[in-house]
Amino acid sequence: MNTGIDRISFYTSNYFVDLKTLAGARSVDADKYYLGIGQEKMGIPPPDEDVVTLGASAAYPLAQDGELADVELLLFATESGIDQSKAAGIYVHGLLDMPARCRVVELKQACYSATAGLQLAIAFVARNPGKKALVIASDVARYELGSPGEATQGCGAVALLVSSDPRLVAIEPESGYHTEDVMDFWRPNYRSEALVDGKYSTMVYIHTLLETWKQYARESGRSLADFDRFCYHIPFTKMAEKAHQKLTRKLKAPVGKEELETLLAESLRYSRITGNCYAGSMYVGLVSLLDTSEEDLSGKRIGFYSYGSGCVGEFFGGVVRPGYRDFLYADKHRNLLANRAELTYQQYEDIFNYGVPSDGGEYVFPQYKTGPFRFSGISQHKREYESLVD
Ligand code: HMG
């Protein structure tokens, strides 16, 4: 029985900063960002957008299409959690008016957690064919102003509907996975910005890729030539390209520029203009690949490398299903990305410093442009959300 990704929907903030603007403010050559790390824009959430509204907005098209009726498991993957106790997915469950017979849990392991969610969801639908699971990966990537990580910020959410007999991508059972206790990137509970040992993190990312590939190749008997495309975790697009070059060099089958372009470029398009979406990043890559590839990818095998600092990595494969194009939200994604508003540097800094009040008072947040839901305020330490749709 095939199991895997049945539908996939992506959402990001309506606001972005062009990295040329950031480069100007930081007195850095813009090519360091555009070419050096391969990023053009970073998505910035306004004060009335958070991981709940991003996640609910990503899943909303599925609700509109009546796809959530059979969902009995909602896994919310994030490393920008808003509560130490209550799962952010419960707010989403409420906003989307989902059936009460549903297990809802939040998952954390840096950017890896959505892949943990996908694998758990696959086990659930394999045991309960006919039922569905919803995995939502939603994050705001936030580093200190002026830090090396700042240009890799971003935000966004991906909603993955997981089922048996999936319409988009059948996920194959073989997997290589690797855990190692390292401090390359972390965010203590008392901080709202991540801490990172940047260069070291890029080395651990690659080391973990090599380990997971080794296992995967042993278990599956496949070689890199068995893959038509790759989706990497994308902290910044250059990282994915460098990692693939490193892997192919290690396997003594180095790829040239053109081949690299064919294997990876389509998966990097959305991330280049939204920035790191942490848990969702690799799946933003998948949406970008499926939405923008001119070639019909039916029957093609995709290699996935998921990485979460700290660290856990996993390499696995999936095969694109025939007729997948009829079940994408490509036009919605294109419109969303084309119609965002650009922030000036000062607007960016003001939004960055806005913060969520923590004194238990009554606050109403300014109304910015959001998707169907907004984080409208906070009262007695309780977040309040507003639905802008019927
Ligand atoms: P940096 O140290 O300021 O940058 O920040 P740099 O000096 O290394 O420059 C970057 C590249 O731009 C270099 O290329 C420069 O040569 C080039 P490379 O040597 O690497 O090939 N460059 C230029 N190119 C063209 N024209 C120019 C120019 N100037 C310089 N004028 C760093 C880089 C990655 C450290 C920083 O962005 C950072 O700290 N990022 C955050 C951490 C990160 O993203 N790590 C990735 C791996 S860990 C991961 O993926 C997990 C994560 O998503 C979190 C999670 O799991 O939850 C982060």
CSV table of C-alpha atoms and ligand atoms in Angstrom, one decimal:
chain,number,residue,atom,x,y,z
A,1,MET,CA,0.0,0.0,0.0
A,2,ASN,CA,1.3,3.5,-0.9
A,3,THR,CA,1.3,6.1,1.8
A,4,GLY,CA,2.5,9.7,1.7
A,5,ILE,CA,1.6,13.3,0.9
A,6,ASP,CA,-1.9,13.7,-0.5
A,7,ARG,CA,-2.1,17.5,-0.6
A,8,ILE,CA,0.4,20.3,0.3
A,9,SER,CA,-0.3,24.0,0.9
A,10,PHE,CA,2.1,26.7,1.8
A,11,TYR,CA,1.7,30.1,3.4
A,12,THR,CA,4.0,33.0,4.3
A,13,SER,CA,3.7,36.5,5.6
A,14,ASN,CA,2.4,39.3,3.4
A,15,TYR,CA,5.6,41.3,4.2
A,16,PHE,CA,9.2,41.0,3.2
A,17,VAL,CA,12.5,42.8,3.4
A,18,ASP,CA,14.7,42.8,0.3
A,19,LEU,CA,18.2,41.8,1.3
A,20,LYS,CA,19.5,44.8,-0.7
A,21,THR,CA,17.8,46.9,1.9
A,22,LEU,CA,19.4,44.9,4.8
A,23,ALA,CA,22.8,45.0,3.0
A,24,GLY,CA,22.5,48.9,2.9
A,25,ALA,CA,21.7,49.1,6.6
A,26,ARG,CA,24.5,46.7,7.5
A,27,SER,CA,27.1,48.3,5.1
A,28,VAL,CA,27.5,44.9,3.4
A,29,ASP,CA,27.8,44.2,-0.3
A,30,ALA,CA,24.4,43.0,-1.4
A,31,ASP,CA,26.0,40.2,-3.4
A,32,LYS,CA,27.1,38.6,-0.2
A,33,TYR,CA,23.4,37.8,0.3
A,34,TYR,CA,22.2,37.5,-3.3
A,35,LEU,CA,25.1,35.3,-4.4
A,36,GLY,CA,27.1,34.3,-1.3
A,37,ILE,CA,24.2,32.7,0.6
A,38,GLY,CA,21.7,32.7,-2.3
A,39,GLN,CA,18.9,34.7,-0.7
A,40,GLU,CA,17.0,37.7,-2.1
A,41,LYS,CA,14.2,38.4,0.4
A,42,MET,CA,13.2,37.4,3.9
A,43,GLY,CA,9.6,37.0,5.0
A,44,ILE,CA,8.7,39.1,8.1
A,45,PRO,CA,5.6,38.4,10.2
A,46,PRO,CA,3.7,41.5,11.3
A,47,PRO,CA,2.7,41.7,15.0
A,48,ASP,CA,-0.7,40.0,14.3
A,49,GLU,CA,0.8,37.0,12.6
A,50,ASP,CA,2.4,34.1,14.6
A,51,VAL,CA,2.9,30.3,14.1
A,52,VAL,CA,-0.8,29.7,14.7
A,53,THR,CA,-2.0,32.1,12.1
A,54,LEU,CA,0.7,31.0,9.6
A,55,GLY,CA,-0.2,27.4,10.2
A,56,ALA,CA,-3.9,27.9,10.1
A,57,SER,CA,-3.6,30.0,6.9
A,58,ALA,CA,-1.5,27.2,5.3
A,59,ALA,CA,-4.1,24.6,6.1
A,60,TYR,CA,-7.1,26.8,5.2
A,61,PRO,CA,-7.3,25.8,1.5
A,62,LEU,CA,-7.5,22.2,2.6
A,63,ALA,CA,-10.4,23.0,4.9
A,64,GLN,CA,-12.1,24.9,2.1
A,65,ASP,CA,-11.8,21.9,-0.2
A,66,GLY,CA,-13.3,19.6,2.5
A,67,GLU,CA,-10.1,17.7,2.9
A,68,LEU,CA,-9.9,17.8,6.7
A,69,ALA,CA,-13.1,15.9,7.4
A,70,ASP,CA,-11.3,12.5,7.9
A,71,VAL,CA,-8.3,13.9,9.8
A,72,GLU,CA,-7.9,12.2,13.1
A,73,LEU,CA,-4.3,13.3,13.8
A,74,LEU,CA,-2.9,16.8,13.7
A,75,LEU,CA,0.8,17.1,14.4
A,76,PHE,CA,2.1,20.7,14.7
A,77,ALA,CA,5.8,21.0,14.1
A,78,THR,CA,7.5,24.1,15.3
A,79,GLU,CA,10.5,25.5,17.1
A,80,SER,CA,8.9,28.9,17.6
A,81,GLY,CA,6.4,27.6,20.1
A,82,ILE,CA,4.0,30.1,21.8
A,83,ASP,CA,3.2,28.0,24.9
A,84,GLN,CA,5.1,25.5,27.0
A,85,SER,CA,2.0,23.5,27.6
A,86,LYS,CA,-0.8,23.9,25.1
A,87,ALA,CA,-0.1,22.7,21.6
A,88,ALA,CA,-0.3,25.5,19.0
A,89,GLY,CA,-2.2,22.9,16.8
A,90,ILE,CA,-5.2,23.1,19.1
A,91,TYR,CA,-5.7,26.8,18.2
A,92,VAL,CA,-5.5,25.7,14.5
A,93,HIS,CA,-7.9,22.9,15.1
A,94,GLY,CA,-10.4,25.4,16.5
A,95,LEU,CA,-9.9,28.1,13.8
A,96,LEU,CA,-10.4,25.4,11.1
A,97,ASP,CA,-13.4,23.9,12.9
A,98,MET,CA,-12.0,20.4,12.8
A,99,PRO,CA,-13.7,17.3,14.2
A,100,ALA,CA,-13.4,16.8,17.9
A,101,ARG,CA,-12.3,13.2,17.4
A,102,CYS,CA,-8.7,14.2,16.6
A,103,ARG,CA,-5.4,13.7,18.4
A,104,VAL,CA,-3.4,17.0,18.4
A,105,VAL,CA,0.2,17.2,19.5
A,106,GLU,CA,3.1,19.6,19.1
A,107,LEU,CA,6.5,18.3,18.0
A,108,LYS,CA,9.9,19.8,18.5
A,109,GLN,CA,13.4,19.0,17.2
A,110,ALA,CA,14.5,22.2,15.4
A,111,CYS,CA,13.9,22.0,11.7
A,112,TYR,CA,13.6,18.2,11.7
A,113,SER,CA,10.3,18.0,13.6
A,114,ALA,CA,8.1,18.1,10.4
A,115,THR,CA,9.8,15.0,9.1
A,116,ALA,CA,9.2,13.3,12.4
A,117,GLY,CA,5.6,14.4,12.0
A,118,LEU,CA,5.4,13.0,8.5
A,119,GLN,CA,6.9,9.6,9.5
A,120,LEU,CA,4.5,9.4,12.4
A,121,ALA,CA,1.6,10.4,10.2
A,122,ILE,CA,2.5,7.7,7.7
A,123,ALA,CA,2.5,5.1,10.4
A,124,PHE,CA,-0.9,6.3,11.5
A,125,VAL,CA,-2.5,6.1,8.0
A,126,ALA,CA,-0.8,2.8,7.3
A,127,ARG,CA,-2.5,1.4,10.4
A,128,ASN,CA,-5.8,3.2,9.7
A,129,PRO,CA,-6.3,3.3,5.9
A,130,GLY,CA,-9.1,5.7,5.0
A,131,LYS,CA,-8.2,8.0,7.8
A,132,LYS,CA,-6.0,11.0,7.3
A,133,ALA,CA,-3.4,13.0,9.2
A,134,LEU,CA,-2.5,16.7,9.0
A,135,VAL,CA,1.1,17.7,9.6
A,136,ILE,CA,1.6,21.5,9.9
A,137,ALA,CA,5.2,22.9,10.0
A,138,SER,CA,5.1,26.5,11.0
A,139,ASP,CA,8.0,28.8,12.1
A,140,VAL,CA,9.4,32.2,12.4
A,141,ALA,CA,13.2,32.2,11.9
A,142,ARG,CA,14.6,35.0,14.0
A,143,TYR,CA,18.2,36.0,14.8
A,144,GLU,CA,19.6,39.0,16.6
A,145,LEU,CA,19.6,42.3,14.6
A,146,GLY,CA,23.1,42.7,13.0
A,147,SER,CA,24.1,39.0,13.6
A,148,PRO,CA,25.5,36.8,10.8
A,149,GLY,CA,22.2,34.8,10.8
A,150,GLU,CA,20.0,37.9,10.3
A,151,ALA,CA,20.0,37.6,6.5
A,152,THR,CA,18.7,34.0,6.7
A,153,GLN,CA,15.6,35.0,8.6
A,154,GLY,CA,12.2,34.1,7.2
A,155,CYS,CA,8.8,32.8,8.1
A,156,GLY,CA,6.2,30.4,6.7
A,157,ALA,CA,4.1,27.3,7.2
A,158,VAL,CA,3.4,24.2,5.2
A,159,ALA,CA,0.3,22.0,5.7
A,160,LEU,CA,0.8,18.4,4.6
A,161,LEU,CA,-2.2,16.1,4.3
A,162,VAL,CA,-1.0,12.5,4.7
A,163,SER,CA,-3.0,9.5,3.5
A,164,SER,CA,-2.9,6.1,2.0
A,165,ASP,CA,-3.0,6.1,-1.8
A,166,PRO,CA,-1.7,9.7,-1.8
A,167,ARG,CA,-2.3,12.0,-4.8
A,168,LEU,CA,1.1,13.9,-4.7
A,169,VAL,CA,4.1,11.9,-3.4
A,170,ALA,CA,4.3,8.3,-2.2
A,171,ILE,CA,7.0,8.2,0.5
A,172,GLU,CA,9.2,5.1,0.4
A,173,PRO,CA,9.9,3.0,3.5
A,174,GLU,CA,13.7,3.1,3.5
A,175,SER,CA,15.3,5.8,5.6
A,176,GLY,CA,18.7,6.8,6.9
A,177,TYR,CA,18.6,8.7,10.2
A,178,HIS,CA,21.2,10.1,12.6
A,179,THR,CA,21.3,11.8,15.9
A,180,GLU,CA,24.2,13.5,17.6
A,181,ASP,CA,24.3,15.8,20.7
A,182,VAL,CA,25.8,19.0,19.3
A,183,MET,CA,25.4,22.7,20.0
A,184,ASP,CA,25.2,24.2,16.5
A,185,PHE,CA,22.0,26.1,16.9
A,186,TRP,CA,19.6,26.4,19.9
A,187,ARG,CA,17.1,28.8,21.6
A,188,PRO,CA,16.9,28.7,25.4
A,189,ASN,CA,13.3,29.2,26.7
A,190,TYR,CA,14.1,32.7,27.9
A,191,ARG,CA,15.2,34.0,24.5
A,192,SER,CA,13.1,35.0,21.4
A,193,GLU,CA,16.1,34.9,19.1
A,194,ALA,CA,18.0,31.7,18.2
A,195,LEU,CA,21.7,31.4,19.1
A,196,VAL,CA,23.9,29.8,16.5
A,197,ASP,CA,27.5,28.8,15.8
A,198,GLY,CA,27.0,29.5,12.1
A,199,LYS,CA,30.1,28.0,10.4
A,200,TYR,CA,30.0,25.0,12.7
A,201,SER,CA,26.3,24.4,11.9
A,202,THR,CA,27.0,24.2,8.2
A,203,MET,CA,29.7,21.6,8.9
A,204,VAL,CA,27.3,19.5,11.1
A,205,TYR,CA,24.6,19.8,8.4
A,206,ILE,CA,26.9,18.2,5.9
A,207,HIS,CA,28.4,15.6,8.2
A,208,THR,CA,24.9,14.5,9.1
A,209,LEU,CA,23.9,14.3,5.4
A,210,LEU,CA,26.9,12.0,4.7
A,211,GLU,CA,25.9,9.8,7.6
A,212,THR,CA,22.2,9.5,6.7
A,213,TRP,CA,23.0,8.9,3.0
A,214,LYS,CA,25.5,6.1,3.9
A,215,GLN,CA,22.7,4.4,5.9
A,216,TYR,CA,20.1,5.0,3.3
A,217,ALA,CA,22.2,3.7,0.4
A,218,ARG,CA,23.0,0.5,2.4
A,219,GLU,CA,19.3,-0.1,3.3
A,220,SER,CA,17.8,0.7,-0.1
A,221,GLY,CA,20.6,-0.4,-2.4
A,222,ARG,CA,20.0,2.8,-4.4
A,223,SER,CA,22.6,5.2,-5.7
A,224,LEU,CA,22.3,9.0,-6.4
A,225,ALA,CA,21.6,8.1,-10.0
A,226,ASP,CA,18.2,6.7,-8.9
A,227,PHE,CA,17.0,10.2,-8.1
A,228,ASP,CA,15.6,12.8,-10.5
A,229,ARG,CA,15.4,15.7,-8.0
A,230,PHE,CA,16.4,16.5,-4.5
A,231,CYS,CA,14.8,18.5,-1.7
A,232,TYR,CA,17.2,19.6,1.0
A,233,HIS,CA,16.5,21.4,4.2
A,234,ILE,CA,17.0,25.0,3.1
A,235,PRO,CA,18.4,27.4,5.8
A,236,PHE,CA,19.6,29.4,2.8
A,237,THR,CA,19.7,28.1,-0.8
A,238,LYS,CA,23.5,28.0,-1.1
A,239,MET,CA,23.6,25.6,1.8
A,240,ALA,CA,21.5,23.0,-0.1
A,241,GLU,CA,23.7,23.4,-3.2
A,242,LYS,CA,26.9,23.1,-1.3
A,243,ALA,CA,25.7,20.1,0.5
A,244,HIS,CA,24.7,18.3,-2.7
A,245,GLN,CA,28.1,19.1,-4.2
A,246,LYS,CA,29.8,17.8,-1.2
A,247,LEU,CA,27.8,14.6,-1.2
A,248,THR,CA,28.5,13.9,-4.9
A,249,ARG,CA,32.2,14.7,-4.5
A,250,LYS,CA,32.4,12.3,-1.6
A,251,LEU,CA,30.7,9.6,-3.7
A,252,LYS,CA,33.2,10.3,-6.5
A,253,ALA,CA,30.4,11.4,-8.9
A,254,PRO,CA,30.7,15.2,-8.7
A,255,VAL,CA,27.9,17.2,-10.4
A,256,GLY,CA,28.5,20.1,-12.8
A,257,LYS,CA,26.7,23.4,-12.6
A,258,GLU,CA,24.0,22.4,-15.1
A,259,GLU,CA,23.3,19.1,-13.5
A,260,LEU,CA,23.1,20.8,-10.1
A,261,GLU,CA,20.6,23.3,-11.6
A,262,THR,CA,18.4,20.5,-12.9
A,263,LEU,CA,18.5,18.5,-9.7
A,264,LEU,CA,17.9,21.4,-7.2
A,265,ALA,CA,17.0,24.8,-8.7
A,266,GLU,CA,13.2,24.3,-8.9
A,267,SER,CA,13.1,23.3,-5.2
A,268,LEU,CA,15.0,26.5,-4.1
A,269,ARG,CA,12.8,29.1,-5.8
A,270,TYR,CA,10.4,29.8,-3.0
A,271,SER,CA,12.9,29.7,-0.2
A,272,ARG,CA,15.1,32.2,-2.0
A,273,ILE,CA,12.4,34.8,-1.6
A,274,THR,CA,10.9,33.8,1.8
A,275,GLY,CA,13.9,32.8,3.8
A,276,ASN,CA,14.3,30.0,6.3
A,277,CYS,CA,11.0,28.5,7.5
A,278,TYR,CA,12.8,26.2,9.9
A,279,ALA,CA,10.6,23.1,10.3
A,280,GLY,CA,8.8,23.7,7.0
A,281,SER,CA,11.8,24.6,4.9
A,282,MET,CA,12.4,21.3,3.2
A,283,TYR,CA,8.7,21.1,2.5
A,284,VAL,CA,8.6,24.6,1.1
A,285,GLY,CA,11.3,23.2,-1.3
A,286,LEU,CA,8.9,20.4,-2.2
A,287,VAL,CA,6.0,22.8,-2.9
A,288,SER,CA,8.4,24.9,-5.0
A,289,LEU,CA,9.5,21.9,-7.0
A,290,LEU,CA,6.0,20.6,-7.7
A,291,ASP,CA,4.6,24.0,-8.4
A,292,THR,CA,7.3,25.4,-10.6
A,293,SER,CA,8.8,22.5,-12.5
A,294,GLU,CA,8.0,22.7,-16.2
A,295,GLU,CA,8.7,19.0,-16.6
A,296,ASP,CA,5.9,16.6,-15.7
A,297,LEU,CA,7.4,14.9,-12.6
A,298,SER,CA,5.0,11.9,-12.5
A,299,GLY,CA,6.9,8.8,-11.6
A,300,LYS,CA,10.1,10.7,-10.7
A,301,ARG,CA,11.9,9.9,-7.5
A,302,ILE,CA,12.8,12.8,-5.1
A,303,GLY,CA,15.5,12.5,-2.5
A,304,PHE,CA,14.8,14.3,0.8
A,305,TYR,CA,17.3,15.5,3.3
A,306,SER,CA,15.8,16.8,6.5
A,307,TYR,CA,18.1,18.4,9.0
A,308,GLY,CA,17.4,19.9,12.5
A,309,SER,CA,20.1,21.4,14.5
A,310,GLY,CA,21.0,19.8,17.8
A,311,CYS,CA,20.9,17.5,15.8
A,312,VAL,CA,18.8,15.0,13.9
A,313,GLY,CA,19.0,14.3,10.2
A,314,GLU,CA,17.1,12.0,7.9
A,315,PHE,CA,17.5,11.0,4.2
A,316,PHE,CA,14.5,9.3,2.5
A,317,GLY,CA,12.9,9.1,-0.9
A,318,GLY,CA,9.5,9.6,-2.5
A,319,VAL,CA,7.9,9.0,-5.9
A,320,VAL,CA,5.7,11.6,-7.5
A,321,ARG,CA,2.2,10.3,-8.4
A,322,PRO,CA,0.7,10.5,-11.9
A,323,GLY,CA,-1.8,13.4,-12.2
A,324,TYR,CA,-0.3,15.2,-9.2
A,325,ARG,CA,-0.6,18.6,-11.0
A,326,ASP,CA,-4.4,18.6,-10.6
A,327,PHE,CA,-4.0,18.6,-6.8
A,328,LEU,CA,-1.5,21.5,-6.3
A,329,TYR,CA,-2.3,25.0,-5.0
A,330,ALA,CA,0.3,26.5,-7.4
A,331,ASP,CA,-1.8,29.5,-8.4
A,332,LYS,CA,-2.5,30.4,-4.8
A,333,HIS,CA,1.2,30.2,-3.9
A,334,ARG,CA,2.2,32.3,-6.9
A,335,ASN,CA,-0.3,35.0,-6.1
A,336,LEU,CA,0.7,35.1,-2.4
A,337,LEU,CA,4.4,35.5,-3.3
A,338,ALA,CA,3.8,38.0,-6.0
A,339,ASN,CA,1.5,40.3,-3.9
A,340,ARG,CA,3.5,40.8,-0.7
A,341,ALA,CA,4.4,44.3,0.5
A,342,GLU,CA,8.0,45.4,0.9
A,343,LEU,CA,9.1,46.8,4.2
A,344,THR,CA,11.6,49.7,4.6
A,345,TYR,CA,14.5,49.1,7.0
A,346,GLN,CA,12.8,51.2,9.7
A,347,GLN,CA,9.5,49.3,9.3
A,348,TYR,CA,11.4,46.0,9.6
A,349,GLU,CA,13.1,47.1,12.8
A,350,ASP,CA,9.9,48.4,14.3
A,351,ILE,CA,8.1,45.1,13.6
A,352,PHE,CA,11.1,43.1,14.9
A,353,ASN,CA,11.1,45.0,18.2
A,354,TYR,CA,7.3,44.9,18.7
A,355,GLY,CA,7.3,41.8,20.9
A,356,VAL,CA,4.4,40.1,22.6
A,357,PRO,CA,3.5,41.7,26.0
A,358,SER,CA,4.1,39.4,28.9
A,359,ASP,CA,2.5,41.4,31.8
A,360,GLY,CA,-0.9,39.8,31.7
A,361,GLY,CA,-2.6,43.1,30.6
A,362,GLU,CA,-5.1,43.7,27.8
A,363,TYR,CA,-3.6,44.3,24.4
A,364,VAL,CA,-5.1,44.8,20.9
A,365,PHE,CA,-2.6,44.4,18.1
A,366,PRO,CA,-2.5,46.7,15.1
A,367,GLN,CA,-4.2,45.2,12.0
A,368,TYR,CA,-1.8,44.4,9.2
A,369,LYS,CA,-2.6,42.3,6.1
A,370,THR,CA,-2.7,38.7,7.1
A,371,GLY,CA,-4.3,35.6,5.6
A,372,PRO,CA,-7.7,34.3,6.8
A,373,PHE,CA,-6.7,34.5,10.4
A,374,ARG,CA,-5.0,37.0,12.7
A,375,PHE,CA,-3.5,37.1,16.1
A,376,SER,CA,-5.7,40.0,17.3
A,377,GLY,CA,-4.5,40.5,20.9
A,378,ILE,CA,-3.7,39.1,24.3
A,379,SER,CA,-5.7,39.3,27.5
A,380,GLN,CA,-4.7,37.8,30.9
A,381,HIS,CA,-1.9,35.8,29.2
A,382,LYS,CA,-4.4,34.2,26.7
A,383,ARG,CA,-3.8,34.7,23.0
A,384,GLU,CA,-6.8,35.8,21.0
A,385,TYR,CA,-7.3,34.9,17.4
A,386,GLU,CA,-9.7,36.3,14.9
A,387,SER,CA,-11.1,34.6,11.8
A,388,LEU,CA,-11.5,37.0,8.9
A,389,VAL,CA,-13.5,34.5,6.9
A,390,ASP,CA,-17.0,33.0,7.5
B,1,HMG,P1,28.8,34.9,7.5
B,1,HMG,O1,29.8,34.2,8.3
B,1,HMG,O2,28.6,36.3,7.8
B,1,HMG,O3,29.1,34.8,5.9
B,1,HMG,O4,27.4,34.1,7.6
B,1,HMG,P2,30.4,34.5,5.1
B,1,HMG,O5,31.4,35.5,5.4
B,1,HMG,O6,30.8,33.0,5.3
B,1,HMG,O7,29.9,34.7,3.7
B,1,HMG,C1,28.9,33.8,3.2
B,1,HMG,C2,29.3,33.5,1.7
B,1,HMG,O8,29.1,34.7,1.0
B,1,HMG,C3,30.7,33.0,1.6
B,1,HMG,O9,30.7,32.0,0.6
B,1,HMG,C4,31.4,34.3,1.1
B,1,HMG,O10,32.6,34.0,0.3
B,1,HMG,C5,30.3,34.9,0.2
B,1,HMG,P3,31.4,30.6,0.9
B,1,HMG,O11,32.8,30.9,1.3
B,1,HMG,O12,30.6,30.0,2.0
B,1,HMG,O13,31.2,29.9,-0.4
B,1,HMG,N1,30.5,36.3,0.0
B,1,HMG,C6,30.2,36.9,-1.2
B,1,HMG,N2,29.9,36.4,-2.4
B,1,HMG,C7,29.7,37.3,-3.4
B,1,HMG,N3,29.9,38.6,-3.3
B,1,HMG,C8,30.3,39.1,-2.2
B,1,HMG,C9,30.5,38.3,-1.0
B,1,HMG,N4,30.9,38.5,0.2
B,1,HMG,C10,30.9,37.3,0.8
B,1,HMG,N5,30.5,40.5,-2.1
B,1,HMG,C11,26.5,32.0,8.1
B,1,HMG,C12,27.2,32.8,7.0
B,1,HMG,C13,26.0,30.7,7.5
B,1,HMG,C14,27.4,31.7,9.2
B,1,HMG,C15,25.3,32.8,8.6
B,1,HMG,O14,24.4,33.1,7.6
B,1,HMG,C16,24.5,32.1,9.8
B,1,HMG,O15,25.0,32.1,10.9
B,1,HMG,N6,23.3,31.6,9.4
B,1,HMG,C17,22.5,30.9,10.4
B,1,HMG,C18,22.9,29.4,10.6
B,1,HMG,C19,22.6,28.6,9.4
B,1,HMG,O16,21.7,28.9,8.6
B,1,HMG,N7,23.2,27.4,9.4
B,1,HMG,C20,22.9,26.4,8.3
B,1,HMG,C21,23.2,25.0,8.8
B,1,HMG,S1,22.3,24.6,10.3
B,1,HMG,C22,20.6,24.4,9.7
B,1,HMG,O17,20.4,24.4,8.6
B,1,HMG,C23,19.6,24.4,10.8
B,1,HMG,C24,18.8,25.7,11.0
B,1,HMG,O18,17.8,25.8,9.9
B,1,HMG,C25,18.1,25.7,12.3
B,1,HMG,C26,17.3,24.4,12.7
B,1,HMG,O19,17.6,23.3,12.4
B,1,HMG,O20,16.4,24.6,13.5
B,1,HMG,C27,19.6,26.9,10.9
